[in-house]
PDB file of C-alpha atoms in Angstrom:
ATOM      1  CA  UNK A1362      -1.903  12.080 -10.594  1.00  0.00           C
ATOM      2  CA  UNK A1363       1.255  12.628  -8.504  1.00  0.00           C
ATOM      3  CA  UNK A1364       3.388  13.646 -11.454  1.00  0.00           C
ATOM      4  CA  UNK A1365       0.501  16.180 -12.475  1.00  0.00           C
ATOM      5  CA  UNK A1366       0.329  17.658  -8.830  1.00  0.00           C
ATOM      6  CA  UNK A1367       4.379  18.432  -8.995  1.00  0.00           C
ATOM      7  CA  UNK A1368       3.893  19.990 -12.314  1.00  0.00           C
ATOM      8  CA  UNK A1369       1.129  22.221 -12.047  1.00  0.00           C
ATOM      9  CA  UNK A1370       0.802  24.669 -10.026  1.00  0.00           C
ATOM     10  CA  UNK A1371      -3.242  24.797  -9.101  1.00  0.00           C
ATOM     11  CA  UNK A1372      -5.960  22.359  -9.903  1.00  0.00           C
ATOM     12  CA  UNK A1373      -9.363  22.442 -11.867  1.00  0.00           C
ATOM     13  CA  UNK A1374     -11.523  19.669 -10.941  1.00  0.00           C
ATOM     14  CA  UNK A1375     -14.529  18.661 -11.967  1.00  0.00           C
ATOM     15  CA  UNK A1376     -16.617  16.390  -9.238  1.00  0.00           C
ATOM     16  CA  UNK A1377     -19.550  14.957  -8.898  1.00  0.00           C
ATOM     17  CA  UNK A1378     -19.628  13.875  -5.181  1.00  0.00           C
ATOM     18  CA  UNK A1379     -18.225  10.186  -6.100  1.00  0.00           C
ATOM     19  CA  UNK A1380     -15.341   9.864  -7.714  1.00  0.00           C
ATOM     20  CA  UNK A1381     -12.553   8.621  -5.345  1.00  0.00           C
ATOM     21  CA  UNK A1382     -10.008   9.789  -8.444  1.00  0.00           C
ATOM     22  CA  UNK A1383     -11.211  13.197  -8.151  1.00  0.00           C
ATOM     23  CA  UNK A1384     -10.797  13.835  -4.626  1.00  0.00           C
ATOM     24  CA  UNK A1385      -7.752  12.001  -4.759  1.00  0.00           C
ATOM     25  CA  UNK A1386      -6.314  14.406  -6.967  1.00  0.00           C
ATOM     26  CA  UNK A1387      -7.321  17.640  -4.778  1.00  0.00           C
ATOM     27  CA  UNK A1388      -5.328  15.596  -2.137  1.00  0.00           C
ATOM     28  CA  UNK A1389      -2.094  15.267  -3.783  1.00  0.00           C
ATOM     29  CA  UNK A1390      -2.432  18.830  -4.254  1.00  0.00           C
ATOM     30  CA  UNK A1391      -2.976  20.115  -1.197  1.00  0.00           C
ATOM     31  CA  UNK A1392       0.423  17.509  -0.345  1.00  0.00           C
ATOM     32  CA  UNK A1393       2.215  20.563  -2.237  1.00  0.00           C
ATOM     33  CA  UNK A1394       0.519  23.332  -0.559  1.00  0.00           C
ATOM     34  CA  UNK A1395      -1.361  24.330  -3.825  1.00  0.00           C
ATOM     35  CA  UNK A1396      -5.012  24.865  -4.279  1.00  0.00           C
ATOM     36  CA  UNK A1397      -7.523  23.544  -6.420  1.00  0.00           C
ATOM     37  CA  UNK A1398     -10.742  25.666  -8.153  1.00  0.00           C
ATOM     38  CA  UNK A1399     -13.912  22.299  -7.291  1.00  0.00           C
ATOM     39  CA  UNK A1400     -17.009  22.008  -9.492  1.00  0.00           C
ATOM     40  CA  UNK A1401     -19.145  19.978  -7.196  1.00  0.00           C
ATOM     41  CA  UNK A1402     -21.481  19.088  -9.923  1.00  0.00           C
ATOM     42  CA  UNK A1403     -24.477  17.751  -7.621  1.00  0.00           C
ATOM     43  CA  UNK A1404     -24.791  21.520  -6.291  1.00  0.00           C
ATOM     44  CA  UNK A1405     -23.532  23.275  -9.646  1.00  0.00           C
ATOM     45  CA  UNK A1406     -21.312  25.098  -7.346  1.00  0.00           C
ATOM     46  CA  UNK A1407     -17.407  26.269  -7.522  1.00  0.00           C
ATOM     47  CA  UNK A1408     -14.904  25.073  -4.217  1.00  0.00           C
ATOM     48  CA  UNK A1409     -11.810  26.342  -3.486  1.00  0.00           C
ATOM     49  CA  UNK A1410     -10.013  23.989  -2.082  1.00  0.00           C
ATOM     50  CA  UNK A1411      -6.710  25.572  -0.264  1.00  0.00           C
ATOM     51  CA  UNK A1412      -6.246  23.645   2.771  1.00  0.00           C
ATOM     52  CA  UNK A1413      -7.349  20.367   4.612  1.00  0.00           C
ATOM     53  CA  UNK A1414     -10.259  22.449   7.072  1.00  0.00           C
ATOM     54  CA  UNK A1415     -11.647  23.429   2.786  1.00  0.00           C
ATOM     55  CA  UNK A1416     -11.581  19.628   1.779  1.00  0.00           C
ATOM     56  CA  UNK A1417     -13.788  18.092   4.679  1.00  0.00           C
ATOM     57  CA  UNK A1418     -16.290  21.094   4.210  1.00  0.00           C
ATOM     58  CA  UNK A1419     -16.693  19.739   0.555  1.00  0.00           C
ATOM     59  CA  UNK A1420     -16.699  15.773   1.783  1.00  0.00           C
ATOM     60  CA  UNK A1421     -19.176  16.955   3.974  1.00  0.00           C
ATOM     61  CA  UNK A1422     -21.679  17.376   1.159  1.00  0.00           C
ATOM     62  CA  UNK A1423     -21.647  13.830   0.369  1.00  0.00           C
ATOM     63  CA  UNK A1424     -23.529  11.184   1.332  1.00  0.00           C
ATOM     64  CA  UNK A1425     -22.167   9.056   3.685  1.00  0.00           C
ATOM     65  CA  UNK A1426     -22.444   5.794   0.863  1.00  0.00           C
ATOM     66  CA  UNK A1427     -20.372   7.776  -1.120  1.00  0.00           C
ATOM     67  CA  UNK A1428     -17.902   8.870   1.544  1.00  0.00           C
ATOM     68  CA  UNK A1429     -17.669   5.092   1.998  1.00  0.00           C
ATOM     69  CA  UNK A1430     -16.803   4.092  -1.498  1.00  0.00           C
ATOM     70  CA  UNK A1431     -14.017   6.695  -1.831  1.00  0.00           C
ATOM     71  CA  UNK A1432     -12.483   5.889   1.680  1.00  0.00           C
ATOM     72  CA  UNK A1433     -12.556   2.132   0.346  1.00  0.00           C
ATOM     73  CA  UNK A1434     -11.267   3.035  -2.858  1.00  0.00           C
ATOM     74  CA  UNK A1435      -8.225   5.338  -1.941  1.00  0.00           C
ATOM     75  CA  UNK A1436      -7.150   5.274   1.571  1.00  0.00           C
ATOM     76  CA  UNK A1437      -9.658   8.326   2.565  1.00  0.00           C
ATOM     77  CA  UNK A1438      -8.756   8.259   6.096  1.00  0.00           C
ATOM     78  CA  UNK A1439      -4.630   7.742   5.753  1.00  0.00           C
ATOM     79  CA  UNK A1440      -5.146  10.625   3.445  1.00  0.00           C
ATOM     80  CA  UNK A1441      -6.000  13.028   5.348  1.00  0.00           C
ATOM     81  CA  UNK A1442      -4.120  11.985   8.458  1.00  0.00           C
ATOM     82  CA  UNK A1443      -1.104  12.445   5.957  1.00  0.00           C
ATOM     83  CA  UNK A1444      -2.635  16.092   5.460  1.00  0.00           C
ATOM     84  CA  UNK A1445      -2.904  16.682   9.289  1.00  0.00           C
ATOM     85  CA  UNK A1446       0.586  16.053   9.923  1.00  0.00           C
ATOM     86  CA  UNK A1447       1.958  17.995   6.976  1.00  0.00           C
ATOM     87  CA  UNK A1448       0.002  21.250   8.408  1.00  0.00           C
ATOM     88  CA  UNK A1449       1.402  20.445  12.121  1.00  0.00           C
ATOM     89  CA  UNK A1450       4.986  19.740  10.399  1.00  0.00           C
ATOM     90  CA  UNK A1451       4.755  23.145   8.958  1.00  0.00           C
ATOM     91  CA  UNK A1452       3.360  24.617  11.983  1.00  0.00           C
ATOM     92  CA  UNK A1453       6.127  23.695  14.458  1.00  0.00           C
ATOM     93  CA  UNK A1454       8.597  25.320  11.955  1.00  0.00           C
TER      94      UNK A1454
END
């Protein structure tokens, strides 16, 4: 997943509101300040994922059992603390 995120230079993601892999991806992403195009399958709606404020409008969608899983299954919370800072980092530049 990392190596694909420093190679590519947007993502296409297909999600269906559980996958902990998925989201995981869009996160390692938005680590390199690129974007990813979301098919959130349980609405059969397109996301654009571009920044941090984008990805918790999308988690936001989910059920909180769901939510749960991922956050057990990847770190959901260090995640997007890591995301936080790298905005304020590039902020205070």
């Amino acid at each position: 997943d990392r190596k694909m995120a420093e190679i590519t230079d947007y993502g296409f993601v297909l999600w269906d509101g559980k996958s902990s892999g998925s989201i995981a991806n869009v996160i390692e992403l938005l680590k390199r300040n690129k974007k990813s195009l979301v098919y959130f399958s349980p609405e059969k709606r397109f996301y654009s994922v571009s920044n941090i404020e984008e990805l918790r409008k999308l988690l936001k969608k989910c059920d909180s059992e769901s939510i749960r899983d991922i956050s057990n299954k990847i770190s959901l919370n260090s995640f997007l603390r890591e995301l936080e800072s790298i905005k304020q980092s590039a902020i205070n530049f």
